Structure formats: C-alpha cells, structure tokens
Amino acid sequence: MGIVGRINRLSRLLDKELKDFFADYGLEFWEFDVLATLRRSGAPYELSPGALLRTAMVTSGAVTNRVDRMEAKGLVERLRDPGDRRGVRIRLTPASLELIDTLMPLHVANERRLLAVLPGDDRDTPADLLRTLAAGLGDTSLG
C-alpha cells in the first residue's frame, strides 16, 4: 500500500507541477506531448493520426479531439497525405516548431529541478523500477 500510495501521491504532485509549468506557455501537458512527438519525428515534423495514436495511449476519438483543438490554436495543421489520397498528416506549424524548440530545454530544466532531491547516482534506480512495474502491468511502450 505504501508504494502504490506514494506513486499516486507523486503522480498528483508532478501533474500539478507540470500543469503549472505548461500553463505559463499557454499549453496543456498533452499539447506539449503532441508537439514533442511531432518534433521527434524529424523534418517535416509530421505524423499520421495513427502514429500519434500509438504514442499517445488514448482512444482514436481523443486523438481527433486533441488535433482539432490544437489546430484551432494554430499549433498543428492537417495536410493531405501525398502517398494516400484518403490519408491525412498532422504537422507542426512554423510557430509551434519554434515554441517546442524554445520550450524543450526549459522543460528538461524544470524536470531536473523536480528531481534535484534525488542524488544523481540514484536516479536510474527508480526509473528502472518504475519501467519494470509498468511493463509488469502491460505497458511496454516506455522501452
């Protein structure tokens, strides 16, 4: 009970910290996640909705809703897939590419701040244990 309770408590604390951090930039954490995923995909910074679905671990309806909301904010654009006339690609806009490139080092520094209480040599152990726990619960997407 102590482990599960602490994981739940830490999840709430980290969620609040990240929510506050991203709010300063007019983003929700899930929006940052989509932007970072598209950025990691490499130029031209676009993916199919299916590829986004596989990384987001949400329903296809949730991905559609997220893309709709981000498109309305000018963070992504939908383009026809040149390889499939029925397909769509989701791409970063020039403004969102600049935003994610600015935000990424700030986000990493914020995460470093959040974990600063852990001695450097000890950070791999909790990451390894949490990865093992996630895999044991069926989540194999963390690698």
PDB file of C-alpha atoms in Angstrom:
ATOM      1  CA  MET A   1       0.000   0.000   0.000  1.00  0.00           C
ATOM      2  CA  GLY A   2       2.847   2.362   0.731  1.00  0.00           C
ATOM      3  CA  ILE A   3       4.338   2.023  -2.757  1.00  0.00           C
ATOM      4  CA  VAL A   4       1.039   2.447  -4.610  1.00  0.00           C
ATOM      5  CA  GLY A   5       0.040   5.309  -2.333  1.00  0.00           C
ATOM      6  CA  ARG A   6       3.336   7.119  -2.900  1.00  0.00           C
ATOM      7  CA  ILE A   7       3.140   6.607  -6.666  1.00  0.00           C
ATOM      8  CA  ASN A   8      -0.389   8.054  -6.662  1.00  0.00           C
ATOM      9  CA  ARG A   9       0.672  10.984  -4.494  1.00  0.00           C
ATOM     10  CA  LEU A  10       3.739  11.675  -6.650  1.00  0.00           C
ATOM     11  CA  SER A  11       1.593  11.485  -9.770  1.00  0.00           C
ATOM     12  CA  ARG A  12      -0.708  14.206  -8.427  1.00  0.00           C
ATOM     13  CA  LEU A  13       2.225  16.370  -7.314  1.00  0.00           C
ATOM     14  CA  LEU A  14       4.039  16.026 -10.633  1.00  0.00           C
ATOM     15  CA  ASP A  15       0.830  16.614 -12.604  1.00  0.00           C
ATOM     16  CA  LYS A  16       0.300  19.885 -10.743  1.00  0.00           C
ATOM     17  CA  GLU A  17       3.903  20.995 -11.258  1.00  0.00           C
ATOM     18  CA  LEU A  18       3.785  20.206 -14.969  1.00  0.00           C
ATOM     19  CA  LYS A  19       0.345  21.759 -15.411  1.00  0.00           C
ATOM     20  CA  ASP A  20       1.573  24.983 -13.812  1.00  0.00           C
ATOM     21  CA  PHE A  21       4.757  24.981 -15.891  1.00  0.00           C
ATOM     22  CA  PHE A  22       2.980  24.498 -19.222  1.00  0.00           C
ATOM     23  CA  ALA A  23       0.210  26.955 -18.310  1.00  0.00           C
ATOM     24  CA  ASP A  24       2.879  29.668 -18.258  1.00  0.00           C
ATOM     25  CA  TYR A  25       3.274  28.981 -22.004  1.00  0.00           C
ATOM     26  CA  GLY A  26      -0.441  28.671 -22.763  1.00  0.00           C
ATOM     27  CA  LEU A  27      -0.277  24.890 -23.121  1.00  0.00           C
ATOM     28  CA  GLU A  28      -1.729  21.806 -21.560  1.00  0.00           C
ATOM     29  CA  PHE A  29       0.682  18.934 -20.874  1.00  0.00           C
ATOM     30  CA  TRP A  30      -0.996  16.771 -23.516  1.00  0.00           C
ATOM     31  CA  GLU A  31      -0.456  19.546 -26.080  1.00  0.00           C
ATOM     32  CA  PHE A  32       3.235  19.620 -25.235  1.00  0.00           C
ATOM     33  CA  ASP A  33       3.314  15.838 -25.588  1.00  0.00           C
ATOM     34  CA  VAL A  34       1.842  16.009 -29.111  1.00  0.00           C
ATOM     35  CA  LEU A  35       4.222  18.824 -30.091  1.00  0.00           C
ATOM     36  CA  ALA A  36       7.230  16.924 -28.719  1.00  0.00           C
ATOM     37  CA  THR A  37       6.144  13.739 -30.506  1.00  0.00           C
ATOM     38  CA  LEU A  38       5.857  15.568 -33.817  1.00  0.00           C
ATOM     39  CA  ARG A  39       9.225  17.274 -33.233  1.00  0.00           C
ATOM     40  CA  ARG A  40      10.905  13.925 -32.515  1.00  0.00           C
ATOM     41  CA  SER A  41       9.559  12.562 -35.790  1.00  0.00           C
ATOM     42  CA  GLY A  42      12.062  14.751 -37.665  1.00  0.00           C
ATOM     43  CA  ALA A  43      11.542  17.080 -40.593  1.00  0.00           C
ATOM     44  CA  PRO A  44       8.959  17.793 -41.882  1.00  0.00           C
ATOM     45  CA  TYR A  45       7.658  17.186 -38.307  1.00  0.00           C
ATOM     46  CA  GLU A  46       4.513  15.327 -39.223  1.00  0.00           C
ATOM     47  CA  LEU A  47       2.849  12.005 -38.489  1.00  0.00           C
ATOM     48  CA  SER A  48      -0.314  10.186 -39.436  1.00  0.00           C
ATOM     49  CA  PRO A  49      -3.135  10.227 -36.883  1.00  0.00           C
ATOM     50  CA  GLY A  50      -2.469   6.503 -36.352  1.00  0.00           C
ATOM     51  CA  ALA A  51       1.159   7.144 -35.447  1.00  0.00           C
ATOM     52  CA  LEU A  52       0.062   9.820 -32.976  1.00  0.00           C
ATOM     53  CA  LEU A  53      -2.486   7.388 -31.553  1.00  0.00           C
ATOM     54  CA  ARG A  54       0.200   4.773 -30.879  1.00  0.00           C
ATOM     55  CA  THR A  55       2.327   7.252 -28.914  1.00  0.00           C
ATOM     56  CA  ALA A  56      -0.488   8.960 -27.010  1.00  0.00           C
ATOM     57  CA  MET A  57      -2.023   5.877 -25.361  1.00  0.00           C
ATOM     58  CA  VAL A  58      -5.535   7.334 -25.747  1.00  0.00           C
ATOM     59  CA  THR A  59      -8.516   6.466 -27.939  1.00  0.00           C
ATOM     60  CA  SER A  60      -8.700   7.481 -31.591  1.00  0.00           C
ATOM     61  CA  GLY A  61     -11.546   9.844 -30.671  1.00  0.00           C
ATOM     62  CA  ALA A  62      -9.304  11.536 -28.122  1.00  0.00           C
ATOM     63  CA  VAL A  63      -6.559  11.995 -30.727  1.00  0.00           C
ATOM     64  CA  THR A  64      -9.076  13.538 -33.140  1.00  0.00           C
ATOM     65  CA  ASN A  65     -10.337  15.848 -30.397  1.00  0.00           C
ATOM     66  CA  ARG A  66      -6.797  16.871 -29.437  1.00  0.00           C
ATOM     67  CA  VAL A  67      -5.777  17.543 -33.029  1.00  0.00           C
ATOM     68  CA  ASP A  68      -8.981  19.560 -33.586  1.00  0.00           C
ATOM     69  CA  ARG A  69      -8.252  21.702 -30.519  1.00  0.00           C
ATOM     70  CA  MET A  70      -4.588  22.166 -31.396  1.00  0.00           C
ATOM     71  CA  GLU A  71      -5.448  23.040 -34.997  1.00  0.00           C
ATOM     72  CA  ALA A  72      -7.851  25.714 -33.729  1.00  0.00           C
ATOM     73  CA  LYS A  73      -4.978  27.180 -31.667  1.00  0.00           C
ATOM     74  CA  GLY A  74      -2.642  27.151 -34.680  1.00  0.00           C
ATOM     75  CA  LEU A  75      -0.320  24.544 -33.132  1.00  0.00           C
ATOM     76  CA  VAL A  76      -0.755  21.902 -35.841  1.00  0.00           C
ATOM     77  CA  GLU A  77      -2.099  21.683 -39.344  1.00  0.00           C
ATOM     78  CA  ARG A  78      -3.741  18.848 -41.227  1.00  0.00           C
ATOM     79  CA  LEU A  79      -2.353  18.073 -44.657  1.00  0.00           C
ATOM     80  CA  ARG A  80      -3.309  15.544 -47.304  1.00  0.00           C
ATOM     81  CA  ASP A  81      -1.062  12.518 -47.295  1.00  0.00           C
ATOM     82  CA  PRO A  82       0.688  12.555 -50.680  1.00  0.00           C
ATOM     83  CA  GLY A  83       1.025   8.776 -50.550  1.00  0.00           C
ATOM     84  CA  ASP A  84      -2.643   8.111 -49.750  1.00  0.00           C
ATOM     85  CA  ARG A  85      -5.365  10.402 -51.096  1.00  0.00           C
ATOM     86  CA  ARG A  86      -7.668   9.364 -48.232  1.00  0.00           C
ATOM     87  CA  GLY A  87      -4.980   9.902 -45.593  1.00  0.00           C
ATOM     88  CA  VAL A  88      -4.084  12.900 -43.502  1.00  0.00           C
ATOM     89  CA  ARG A  89      -0.828  14.009 -41.936  1.00  0.00           C
ATOM     90  CA  ILE A  90      -0.603  16.128 -38.771  1.00  0.00           C
ATOM     91  CA  ARG A  91       2.246  18.650 -38.941  1.00  0.00           C
ATOM     92  CA  LEU A  92       3.772  21.249 -36.649  1.00  0.00           C
ATOM     93  CA  THR A  93       3.207  24.816 -37.756  1.00  0.00           C
ATOM     94  CA  PRO A  94       6.251  27.089 -38.025  1.00  0.00           C
ATOM     95  CA  ALA A  95       5.137  28.850 -34.817  1.00  0.00           C
ATOM     96  CA  SER A  96       4.737  25.581 -32.899  1.00  0.00           C
ATOM     97  CA  LEU A  97       8.120  24.331 -34.117  1.00  0.00           C
ATOM     98  CA  GLU A  98       9.671  27.489 -32.705  1.00  0.00           C
ATOM     99  CA  LEU A  99       7.651  27.067 -29.494  1.00  0.00           C
ATOM    100  CA  ILE A 100       8.691  23.450 -28.923  1.00  0.00           C
ATOM    101  CA  ASP A 101      12.332  24.238 -29.699  1.00  0.00           C
ATOM    102  CA  THR A 102      12.226  27.034 -27.119  1.00  0.00           C
ATOM    103  CA  LEU A 103      10.248  25.059 -24.570  1.00  0.00           C
ATOM    104  CA  MET A 104      12.102  21.732 -24.644  1.00  0.00           C
ATOM    105  CA  PRO A 105      15.258  22.863 -22.805  1.00  0.00           C
ATOM    106  CA  LEU A 106      13.104  24.754 -20.296  1.00  0.00           C
ATOM    107  CA  HIS A 107      11.002  21.640 -19.704  1.00  0.00           C
ATOM    108  CA  VAL A 108      14.111  19.490 -19.203  1.00  0.00           C
ATOM    109  CA  ALA A 109      15.475  22.043 -16.725  1.00  0.00           C
ATOM    110  CA  ASN A 110      12.136  22.005 -14.896  1.00  0.00           C
ATOM    111  CA  GLU A 111      12.194  18.207 -14.682  1.00  0.00           C
ATOM    112  CA  ARG A 112      15.775  18.377 -13.436  1.00  0.00           C
ATOM    113  CA  ARG A 113      14.564  20.811 -10.743  1.00  0.00           C
ATOM    114  CA  LEU A 114      11.752  18.457  -9.754  1.00  0.00           C
ATOM    115  CA  LEU A 115      14.181  15.550  -9.370  1.00  0.00           C
ATOM    116  CA  ALA A 116      17.001  17.520  -7.763  1.00  0.00           C
ATOM    117  CA  VAL A 117      16.268  15.995  -4.362  1.00  0.00           C
ATOM    118  CA  LEU A 118      17.431  12.615  -5.723  1.00  0.00           C
ATOM    119  CA  PRO A 119      21.209  12.199  -5.805  1.00  0.00           C
ATOM    120  CA  GLY A 120      22.403  11.798  -9.395  1.00  0.00           C
ATOM    121  CA  ASP A 121      23.622   8.247  -8.851  1.00  0.00           C
ATOM    122  CA  ASP A 122      20.203   7.230  -7.504  1.00  0.00           C
ATOM    123  CA  ARG A 123      18.046   8.454 -10.424  1.00  0.00           C
ATOM    124  CA  ASP A 124      18.488   5.370 -12.589  1.00  0.00           C
ATOM    125  CA  THR A 125      17.187   3.008  -9.912  1.00  0.00           C
ATOM    126  CA  PRO A 126      13.665   4.486  -9.598  1.00  0.00           C
ATOM    127  CA  ALA A 127      13.419   4.833 -13.389  1.00  0.00           C
ATOM    128  CA  ASP A 128      14.371   1.170 -13.821  1.00  0.00           C
ATOM    129  CA  LEU A 129      11.970   0.013 -11.111  1.00  0.00           C
ATOM    130  CA  LEU A 130       9.088   2.069 -12.498  1.00  0.00           C
ATOM    131  CA  ARG A 131       9.784   0.768 -16.025  1.00  0.00           C
ATOM    132  CA  THR A 132       9.684  -2.804 -14.672  1.00  0.00           C
ATOM    133  CA  LEU A 133       6.419  -2.092 -12.847  1.00  0.00           C
ATOM    134  CA  ALA A 134       4.838  -0.523 -15.941  1.00  0.00           C
ATOM    135  CA  ALA A 135       5.890  -3.488 -18.094  1.00  0.00           C
ATOM    136  CA  GLY A 136       4.526  -5.880 -15.490  1.00  0.00           C
ATOM    137  CA  LEU A 137       1.194  -4.091 -15.741  1.00  0.00           C
ATOM    138  CA  GLY A 138       1.208  -4.458 -19.526  1.00  0.00           C
ATOM    139  CA  ASP A 139       2.700  -1.129 -20.615  1.00  0.00           C
ATOM    140  CA  THR A 140       5.562  -1.980 -22.914  1.00  0.00           C
ATOM    141  CA  SER A 141       5.663   1.401 -24.691  1.00  0.00           C
ATOM    142  CA  LEU A 142       8.230   3.009 -22.368  1.00  0.00           C
ATOM    143  CA  GLY A 143      11.175   0.943 -23.620  1.00  0.00           C
TER     144      GLY A 143
END
